[in-house]
Structures are given as structure tokens and as C-alpha cells.
mmCIF file of C-alpha atoms in Angstrom:
data_model
loop_
_atom_site.group_PDB
_atom_site.id
_atom_site.type_symbol
_atom_site.label_atom_id
_atom_site.label_comp_id
_atom_site.label_asym_id
_atom_site.label_seq_id
_atom_site.Cartn_x
_atom_site.Cartn_y
_atom_site.Cartn_z
ATOM 1 C CA UNK A 1 47.052 -92.703 -20.332
ATOM 2 C CA UNK A 2 47.667 -89.326 -17.924
ATOM 3 C CA UNK A 3 48.995 -90.038 -14.266
ATOM 4 C CA UNK A 4 47.573 -88.282 -11.196
ATOM 5 C CA UNK A 5 50.764 -85.625 -11.402
ATOM 6 C CA UNK A 6 49.690 -84.861 -14.718
ATOM 7 C CA UNK A 7 46.344 -84.198 -13.886
ATOM 8 C CA UNK A 8 47.225 -82.199 -10.803
ATOM 9 C CA UNK A 9 50.126 -79.951 -12.926
ATOM 10 C CA UNK A 10 47.347 -79.290 -15.754
ATOM 11 C CA UNK A 11 44.658 -78.530 -13.232
ATOM 12 C CA UNK A 12 46.285 -75.257 -12.217
ATOM 13 C CA UNK A 13 45.957 -71.595 -14.111
ATOM 14 C CA UNK A 14 49.393 -70.264 -15.600
ATOM 15 C CA UNK A 15 49.490 -68.111 -12.331
ATOM 16 C CA UNK A 16 48.868 -71.137 -10.088
ATOM 17 C CA UNK A 17 51.941 -72.468 -11.660
ATOM 18 C CA UNK A 18 54.393 -69.351 -11.600
ATOM 19 C CA UNK A 19 53.506 -69.159 -7.299
ATOM 20 C CA UNK A 20 54.035 -72.886 -7.339
ATOM 21 C CA UNK A 21 57.578 -72.773 -8.934
ATOM 22 C CA UNK A 22 58.056 -69.344 -7.180
ATOM 23 C CA UNK A 23 57.542 -71.289 -3.964
ATOM 24 C CA UNK A 24 60.086 -74.388 -5.012
ATOM 25 C CA UNK A 25 62.612 -72.247 -6.183
ATOM 26 C CA UNK A 26 63.214 -70.868 -2.444
ATOM 27 C CA UNK A 27 63.616 -74.190 -1.415
ATOM 28 C CA UNK A 28 67.089 -75.404 0.291
ATOM 29 C CA UNK A 29 69.088 -77.144 -2.354
ATOM 30 C CA UNK A 30 68.800 -79.975 -4.176
ATOM 31 C CA UNK A 31 65.247 -79.763 -3.201
ATOM 32 C CA UNK A 32 64.499 -76.334 -5.848
ATOM 33 C CA UNK A 33 63.601 -75.959 -9.274
ATOM 34 C CA UNK A 34 65.871 -73.140 -10.407
ATOM 35 C CA UNK A 35 66.282 -70.880 -13.479
ATOM 36 C CA UNK A 36 68.730 -72.329 -15.626
ATOM 37 C CA UNK A 37 71.504 -69.889 -15.775
ATOM 38 C CA UNK A 38 72.976 -71.338 -19.295
ATOM 39 C CA UNK A 39 69.354 -71.297 -20.542
ATOM 40 C CA UNK A 40 69.752 -69.751 -24.332
ATOM 41 C CA UNK A 41 66.247 -68.202 -25.511
ATOM 42 C CA UNK A 42 64.909 -68.588 -28.814
ATOM 43 C CA UNK A 43 66.948 -65.053 -29.904
ATOM 44 C CA UNK A 44 69.938 -66.621 -28.250
ATOM 45 C CA UNK A 45 69.887 -69.510 -30.709
ATOM 46 C CA UNK A 46 68.970 -67.590 -33.996
ATOM 47 C CA UNK A 47 71.889 -65.613 -33.506
ATOM 48 C CA UNK A 48 74.433 -68.628 -32.822
ATOM 49 C CA UNK A 49 72.832 -70.616 -35.722
ATOM 50 C CA UNK A 50 73.179 -67.474 -38.264
ATOM 51 C CA UNK A 51 76.894 -67.104 -36.864
ATOM 52 C CA UNK A 52 77.519 -71.072 -37.737
ATOM 53 C CA UNK A 53 75.956 -70.354 -41.175
ATOM 54 C CA UNK A 54 77.709 -67.586 -42.085
ATOM 55 C CA UNK A 55 81.029 -69.793 -41.801
ATOM 56 C CA UNK A 56 79.236 -72.010 -44.040
ATOM 57 C CA UNK A 57 77.482 -69.900 -46.360
ATOM 58 C CA UNK A 58 74.529 -70.930 -46.378
ATOM 59 C CA UNK A 59 72.640 -67.823 -43.997
ATOM 60 C CA UNK A 60 70.315 -66.863 -46.824
ATOM 61 C CA UNK A 61 68.875 -70.405 -46.585
ATOM 62 C CA UNK A 62 68.168 -69.876 -42.703
ATOM 63 C CA UNK A 63 67.232 -66.128 -43.339
ATOM 64 C CA UNK A 64 64.286 -67.516 -45.379
ATOM 65 C CA UNK A 65 62.633 -70.104 -43.396
ATOM 66 C CA UNK A 66 59.067 -69.574 -41.632
ATOM 67 C CA UNK A 67 59.144 -68.449 -38.144
ATOM 68 C CA UNK A 68 57.382 -71.281 -37.356
ATOM 69 C CA UNK A 69 59.848 -73.955 -38.538
ATOM 70 C CA UNK A 70 62.092 -71.890 -36.829
ATOM 71 C CA UNK A 71 60.166 -72.235 -33.611
ATOM 72 C CA UNK A 72 59.815 -75.811 -34.340
ATOM 73 C CA UNK A 73 63.894 -76.295 -34.902
ATOM 74 C CA UNK A 74 64.463 -74.349 -31.499
ATOM 75 C CA UNK A 75 62.029 -76.471 -29.385
ATOM 76 C CA UNK A 76 63.581 -79.690 -30.526
ATOM 77 C CA UNK A 77 67.441 -78.348 -29.886
ATOM 78 C CA UNK A 78 66.392 -76.977 -26.313
ATOM 79 C CA UNK A 79 64.306 -79.363 -25.003
ATOM 80 C CA UNK A 80 65.152 -81.545 -22.171
ATOM 81 C CA UNK A 81 69.156 -80.020 -23.226
ATOM 82 C CA UNK A 82 71.355 -78.112 -20.668
ATOM 83 C CA UNK A 83 70.381 -74.722 -21.977
ATOM 84 C CA UNK A 84 66.513 -75.464 -21.232
ATOM 85 C CA UNK A 85 64.661 -72.653 -19.323
ATOM 86 C CA UNK A 86 64.298 -74.714 -16.241
ATOM 87 C CA UNK A 87 66.404 -76.953 -13.978
ATOM 88 C CA UNK A 88 66.540 -79.087 -10.592
ATOM 89 C CA UNK A 89 68.756 -81.833 -9.099
ATOM 90 C CA UNK A 90 66.968 -85.296 -9.182
ATOM 91 C CA UNK A 91 66.938 -87.381 -6.298
ATOM 92 C CA UNK A 92 69.793 -89.889 -7.872
ATOM 93 C CA UNK A 93 72.320 -86.581 -8.832
ATOM 94 C CA UNK A 94 71.267 -85.852 -11.572
ATOM 95 C CA UNK A 95 70.789 -82.591 -13.208
ATOM 96 C CA UNK A 96 67.235 -82.609 -14.821
ATOM 97 C CA UNK A 97 66.449 -79.694 -17.842
ATOM 98 C CA UNK A 98 62.760 -78.840 -18.994
ATOM 99 C CA UNK A 99 62.181 -75.838 -21.331
ATOM 100 C CA UNK A 100 58.297 -76.211 -20.438
ATOM 101 C CA UNK A 101 57.541 -75.199 -16.901
ATOM 102 C CA UNK A 102 54.713 -77.608 -16.678
ATOM 103 C CA UNK A 103 57.493 -80.777 -17.413
ATOM 104 C CA UNK A 104 59.258 -79.125 -14.778
ATOM 105 C CA UNK A 105 56.711 -79.092 -12.513
ATOM 106 C CA UNK A 106 55.868 -82.575 -13.067
ATOM 107 C CA UNK A 107 58.731 -84.183 -13.237
ATOM 108 C CA UNK A 108 59.910 -82.769 -10.459
ATOM 109 C CA UNK A 109 57.288 -84.078 -8.241
ATOM 110 C CA UNK A 110 57.669 -87.193 -9.743
ATOM 111 C CA UNK A 111 61.149 -87.198 -8.436
ATOM 112 C CA UNK A 112 59.918 -86.374 -5.178
ATOM 113 C CA UNK A 113 56.916 -88.291 -4.608
ATOM 114 C CA UNK A 114 56.711 -86.403 -0.454
ATOM 115 C CA UNK A 115 56.993 -83.104 -2.203
ATOM 116 C CA UNK A 116 53.601 -83.730 -4.110
ATOM 117 C CA UNK A 117 51.668 -85.538 -1.013
ATOM 118 C CA UNK A 118 52.263 -82.355 0.648
ATOM 119 C CA UNK A 119 51.668 -80.290 -2.702
ATOM 120 C CA UNK A 120 48.351 -82.443 -2.578
ATOM 121 C CA UNK A 121 47.170 -81.584 0.753
ATOM 122 C CA UNK A 122 48.282 -77.899 1.029
ATOM 123 C CA UNK A 123 47.043 -76.495 -1.942
ATOM 124 C CA UNK A 124 42.965 -75.596 -1.589
ATOM 125 C CA UNK A 125 42.245 -76.054 -5.501
ATOM 126 C CA UNK A 126 44.478 -79.596 -5.567
ATOM 127 C CA UNK A 127 41.584 -81.805 -7.413
ATOM 128 C CA UNK A 128 43.057 -84.125 -4.123
ATOM 129 C CA UNK A 129 41.024 -81.095 -1.710
ATOM 130 C CA UNK A 130 38.144 -81.037 -4.297
ATOM 131 C CA UNK A 131 37.299 -84.850 -4.079
ATOM 132 C CA UNK A 132 37.845 -84.620 -0.125
ATOM 133 C CA UNK A 133 35.105 -81.755 -0.527
ATOM 134 C CA UNK A 134 32.467 -82.153 -3.097
ATOM 135 C CA UNK A 135 32.023 -85.696 -1.545
ATOM 136 C CA UNK A 136 32.640 -84.998 2.132
ATOM 137 C CA UNK A 137 34.905 -87.953 2.231
ATOM 138 C CA UNK A 138 36.661 -86.721 5.472
ATOM 139 C CA UNK A 139 37.034 -90.033 6.305
ATOM 140 C CA UNK A 140 39.302 -90.388 3.939
ATOM 141 C CA UNK A 141 41.791 -87.118 4.888
ATOM 142 C CA UNK A 142 44.712 -89.410 5.815
ATOM 143 C CA UNK A 143 48.095 -88.665 6.823
ATOM 144 C CA UNK A 144 50.778 -91.179 7.148
ATOM 145 C CA UNK A 145 50.072 -92.140 10.652
ATOM 146 C CA UNK A 146 46.742 -93.466 9.212
ATOM 147 C CA UNK A 147 48.837 -95.391 6.199
ATOM 148 C CA UNK A 148 50.857 -96.884 8.984
ATOM 149 C CA UNK A 149 48.375 -98.316 11.497
ATOM 150 C CA UNK A 150 46.579 -100.473 8.409
ATOM 151 C CA UNK A 151 49.921 -101.695 7.121
ATOM 152 C CA UNK A 152 50.693 -105.410 8.132
ATOM 153 C CA UNK A 153 53.428 -105.611 10.232
ATOM 154 C CA UNK A 154 55.349 -107.581 7.640
ATOM 155 C CA UNK A 155 55.287 -104.809 5.305
ATOM 156 C CA UNK A 156 56.763 -102.620 8.073
ATOM 157 C CA UNK A 157 59.356 -104.886 8.582
ATOM 158 C CA UNK A 158 60.099 -104.888 4.944
ATOM 159 C CA UNK A 159 60.230 -101.192 4.737
ATOM 160 C CA UNK A 160 62.218 -100.408 7.699
ATOM 161 C CA UNK A 161 65.103 -103.054 6.677
ATOM 162 C CA UNK A 162 64.927 -100.891 3.360
ATOM 163 C CA UNK A 163 65.443 -97.865 5.320
ATOM 164 C CA UNK A 164 68.961 -99.447 6.612
ATOM 165 C CA UNK A 165 69.807 -99.641 2.984
ATOM 166 C CA UNK A 166 69.230 -95.799 2.374
ATOM 167 C CA UNK A 167 71.342 -94.408 4.908
ATOM 168 C CA UNK A 168 74.837 -93.234 4.385
ATOM 169 C CA UNK A 169 77.450 -92.398 6.912
ATOM 170 C CA UNK A 170 77.059 -88.833 7.262
ATOM 171 C CA UNK A 171 73.708 -88.920 7.521
ATOM 172 C CA UNK A 172 71.437 -89.954 10.750
ATOM 173 C CA UNK A 173 71.216 -93.580 10.890
ATOM 174 C CA UNK A 174 69.982 -96.376 12.917
ATOM 175 C CA UNK A 175 72.082 -99.181 14.799
ATOM 176 C CA UNK A 176 71.036 -102.679 15.852
ATOM 177 C CA UNK A 177 71.563 -102.204 19.394
ATOM 178 C CA UNK A 178 71.137 -106.537 19.747
ATOM 179 C CA UNK A 179 73.480 -107.113 17.691
ATOM 180 C CA UNK A 180 76.801 -104.796 19.687
ATOM 181 C CA UNK A 181 78.303 -105.653 22.815
ATOM 182 C CA UNK A 182 78.321 -103.328 25.621
ATOM 183 C CA UNK A 183 81.799 -102.091 25.273
ATOM 184 C CA UNK A 184 81.199 -101.465 21.449
ATOM 185 C CA UNK A 185 77.869 -99.930 22.683
ATOM 186 C CA UNK A 186 79.498 -97.062 24.908
ATOM 187 C CA UNK A 187 82.125 -96.490 22.319
ATOM 188 C CA UNK A 188 79.272 -95.987 19.988
ATOM 189 C CA UNK A 189 77.278 -92.987 22.232
ATOM 190 C CA UNK A 190 81.132 -91.623 22.977
ATOM 191 C CA UNK A 191 81.777 -91.436 19.457
ATOM 192 C CA UNK A 192 78.217 -90.182 18.067
ATOM 193 C CA UNK A 193 77.463 -87.856 21.102
ATOM 194 C CA UNK A 194 79.892 -86.336 22.609
ATOM 195 C CA UNK A 195 77.925 -86.268 25.753
ATOM 196 C CA UNK A 196 80.070 -88.488 28.326
ATOM 197 C CA UNK A 197 77.270 -88.457 30.860
ATOM 198 C CA UNK A 198 75.217 -90.609 28.029
ATOM 199 C CA UNK A 199 76.905 -93.794 29.289
ATOM 200 C CA UNK A 200 75.277 -93.995 32.159
ATOM 201 C CA UNK A 201 71.938 -94.633 30.729
ATOM 202 C CA UNK A 202 73.184 -96.779 28.289
ATOM 203 C CA UNK A 203 70.714 -99.576 30.596
ATOM 204 C CA UNK A 204 68.008 -97.376 29.088
ATOM 205 C CA UNK A 205 68.365 -98.553 25.785
ATOM 206 C CA UNK A 206 69.579 -102.239 26.221
ATOM 207 C CA UNK A 207 65.572 -103.045 25.710
ATOM 208 C CA UNK A 208 65.282 -101.272 22.651
ATOM 209 C CA UNK A 209 65.493 -103.241 19.218
ATOM 210 C CA UNK A 210 67.299 -100.349 17.182
ATOM 211 C CA UNK A 211 68.802 -97.192 18.663
ATOM 212 C CA UNK A 212 68.365 -94.122 16.733
ATOM 213 C CA UNK A 213 71.625 -92.060 16.390
ATOM 214 C CA UNK A 214 71.507 -88.245 16.077
ATOM 215 C CA UNK A 215 75.088 -86.820 15.366
ATOM 216 C CA UNK A 216 75.942 -84.545 18.380
ATOM 217 C CA UNK A 217 72.105 -84.412 19.784
ATOM 218 C CA UNK A 218 70.842 -86.131 22.529
ATOM 219 C CA UNK A 219 69.873 -89.708 21.151
ATOM 220 C CA UNK A 220 66.135 -90.550 21.221
ATOM 221 C CA UNK A 221 64.461 -93.980 21.976
ATOM 222 C CA UNK A 222 60.668 -94.596 20.567
ATOM 223 C CA UNK A 223 57.442 -95.862 22.475
ATOM 224 C CA UNK A 224 56.471 -97.522 19.329
ATOM 225 C CA UNK A 225 59.993 -98.280 17.331
ATOM 226 C CA UNK A 226 59.273 -99.605 13.974
ATOM 227 C CA UNK A 227 56.113 -96.659 13.076
ATOM 228 C CA UNK A 228 58.207 -93.844 14.667
ATOM 229 C CA UNK A 229 61.403 -95.302 12.578
ATOM 230 C CA UNK A 230 58.806 -95.156 9.397
ATOM 231 C CA UNK A 231 57.423 -91.713 9.925
ATOM 232 C CA UNK A 232 61.076 -90.492 10.430
ATOM 233 C CA UNK A 233 62.168 -91.532 7.389
ATOM 234 C CA UNK A 234 58.814 -90.212 5.354
ATOM 235 C CA UNK A 235 59.298 -86.495 6.819
ATOM 236 C CA UNK A 236 63.101 -86.819 6.029
ATOM 237 C CA UNK A 237 63.753 -85.189 2.921
ATOM 238 C CA UNK A 238 66.861 -87.054 2.374
ATOM 239 C CA UNK A 239 65.685 -91.138 2.886
ATOM 240 C CA UNK A 240 61.459 -90.463 2.118
ATOM 241 C CA UNK A 241 61.633 -90.453 -2.186
ATOM 242 C CA UNK A 242 63.886 -93.403 -2.016
ATOM 243 C CA UNK A 243 61.092 -95.037 0.426
ATOM 244 C CA UNK A 244 58.175 -93.893 -1.359
ATOM 245 C CA UNK A 245 60.148 -95.054 -5.027
ATOM 246 C CA UNK A 246 60.484 -98.495 -3.852
ATOM 247 C CA UNK A 247 56.976 -99.147 -1.625
ATOM 248 C CA UNK A 248 54.932 -96.333 -3.469
ATOM 249 C CA UNK A 249 51.111 -96.676 -2.987
ATOM 250 C CA UNK A 250 51.661 -98.397 0.474
ATOM 251 C CA UNK A 251 53.083 -95.489 1.979
ATOM 252 C CA UNK A 252 50.306 -92.849 -0.052
ATOM 253 C CA UNK A 253 47.927 -91.694 2.369
ATOM 254 C CA UNK A 254 46.468 -90.140 -1.074
ATOM 255 C CA UNK A 255 46.398 -93.319 -2.817
ATOM 256 C CA UNK A 256 42.302 -94.192 -2.966
ATOM 257 C CA UNK A 257 41.109 -91.049 -3.220
ATOM 258 C CA UNK A 258 43.756 -90.202 -6.365
ATOM 259 C CA UNK A 259 42.459 -93.801 -7.760
ATOM 260 C CA UNK A 260 39.258 -92.198 -7.727
ATOM 261 C CA UNK A 261 40.620 -89.191 -9.455
ATOM 262 C CA UNK A 262 42.035 -91.402 -12.115
ATOM 263 C CA UNK A 263 38.813 -93.128 -12.327
ATOM 264 C CA UNK A 264 36.726 -90.110 -12.991
ATOM 265 C CA UNK A 265 39.073 -88.941 -15.178
ATOM 266 C CA UNK A 266 39.267 -92.216 -17.372
ATOM 267 C CA UNK A 267 35.508 -92.283 -17.605
ATOM 268 C CA UNK A 268 35.049 -88.593 -18.793
ATOM 269 C CA UNK A 269 37.573 -89.202 -21.458
ATOM 270 C CA UNK A 270 35.720 -92.282 -22.440
ATOM 271 C CA UNK A 271 32.249 -90.238 -22.424
ATOM 272 C CA UNK A 272 33.945 -87.772 -24.334
ATOM 273 C CA UNK A 273 35.406 -89.956 -27.181
ATOM 274 C CA UNK A 274 32.014 -92.137 -27.546
ATOM 275 C CA UNK A 275 29.975 -88.250 -27.752
ATOM 276 C CA UNK A 276 32.630 -87.459 -30.554
ATOM 277 C CA UNK A 277 32.050 -90.506 -32.199
ATOM 278 C CA UNK A 278 28.203 -90.204 -32.144
ATOM 279 C CA UNK A 279 28.672 -86.322 -33.641
ATOM 280 C CA UNK A 280 30.638 -88.166 -36.230
ATOM 281 C CA UNK A 281 28.062 -90.437 -37.182
ATOM 282 C CA UNK A 282 25.355 -88.279 -37.015
ATOM 283 C CA UNK A 283 27.036 -85.509 -39.497
ATOM 284 C CA UNK A 284 27.910 -89.027 -41.870
ATOM 285 C CA UNK A 285 24.191 -89.519 -42.174
ATOM 286 C CA UNK A 286 22.997 -86.233 -42.319
ATOM 287 C CA UNK A 287 25.265 -85.974 -45.190
ATOM 288 C CA UNK A 288 23.817 -88.924 -46.902
ATOM 289 C CA UNK A 289 20.731 -88.235 -46.543
ATOM 290 C CA UNK A 290 21.217 -84.735 -48.333
ATOM 291 C CA UNK A 291 22.253 -86.828 -50.803
#
């Protein structure tokens, strides 16, 4: 069964797919789909194959093959290989290769859920926006803030603990302020900020459960810490994919509308199948009557 990303990509015209690719290709690395500099076209592959076959004295056999068979062989060889046309860096640092633009866009969005959410909201012809517009469902036009308002506190705690697990030493990070003694707190401020006057503001942060550290920047204390920490992670290009991968539907503001789209698609497919079956039965009965 197709998922919502498959349906959204299928919904795009060839021109829209190219435009989307161009937009994503200008994104900052590693969040970018690129043309693979190692890509080998059908012509490149054919010349290479002929050169190998000449060494084996079997060139005539390959030259006699039908073009359709050769294309099939080429596609099998190039698909998902390092010679495919498109590539992008996955969240877990594995480079992925795709010969087909539909595949490249689909798997890019499956790797980066936050990018897909942004695309759905900002592409005027997305299935998501069509549902909102056609059914006048602006009350379901949610953002992350709307999702957090409806999340139980226990779920928020689990999400926040997960955020802490995914933060690396060289990234922005949180400190458990209550577990640090004053000497360590002052040391942390000095080491991370290089602002000597920051230690004077130490008392302002004593009542905060977590302290948000931004290296070489002025520190932040949130009024509604748990929600704002999570919002920070959801809008952070490094943390967002990992959080979405773990908590998926709970944090997706488009979850209900996407389910609606999938149900409508499933119903349309069943109706189409039923009509085809009825049409076949009608044709068979006509044949019997003629006999």
C-alpha cells in the first residue's frame, strides 16, 4: 500500500518535480539532493559493456540484443548503485543513490520527515492543502505548537529525554542544571560562553530544570521549558529527523489530514477495482449470450 509521501510525489507534475529537485539541490549540505558526478548514462554503460565483451570476444552477441532488453539490463545495473543519477546523504550518514527522480524525492522525504511536513504546508497544490481547501478544514491546519498543546505531559517527558540522547558534544545541548553544583555551573558558563559577566546572572537560572547552552552565544531560559525545548528540536535540522523517526505520528501536525487522504485513496482504489471486476463480469456474460 502506498504511503502519504508516495501519493504526494505522484501528485506532482513532471515540471513540479523538477522545480522541487532544483529547490532541494540548493539546500545546505548534507540536506540536499545532488546530481551524482559518478553517474553513468546508458551510452556510457553500453560502451563499457562492449569494451569488456570485446576482451571476451562476445561483442557480437551484445550488439544483437534488442534495445528494450539492453535498457532493462542497464536499469538493473544502475538502480540504487553508485552510478545512479541522483544522490543524497541520509540522516545516518549513508549516501543513497537513485536513478529515478520520483524515487530520489520520495526517499529523501522519508529520511527527513520535517522537510516533508514543510513541503506539504508550503506547496499550494499538495494533497494536504487540497483537502484543507476543498473541505474548508482550516481548524486542522496545525503547526507544531498545536500538536504540543494536545500532547500529554508524560509523552512530552519521553520526547525530551530522547532529545537529550540525540545531542552530540559538538552541537547545541542542554545541561541538567539541578544536578550541577555552583562551581560546575559557573565553570560551564565560562567554558561555553566566554562571557565573564554571565556568572553574575547565575541566580536567574537556578529555578530552571534544564539550562539551554548555545556555544559562544548568550544563553536562553525558556518560560515554558518542556514545550520550547521540543519546539527547538523539531525546528533544528540535526535533531528533527531523529525525533520524528522515534515519535512520528505524535509530532506530525498533518497526521489527521494525511490519514484522511490515505482513506480517500484506499476507497477510490477499491471502487476502481470493483468497477473493473463488474466490467469483466459484464463482458463475460455478453460473450455467453452471443454463444
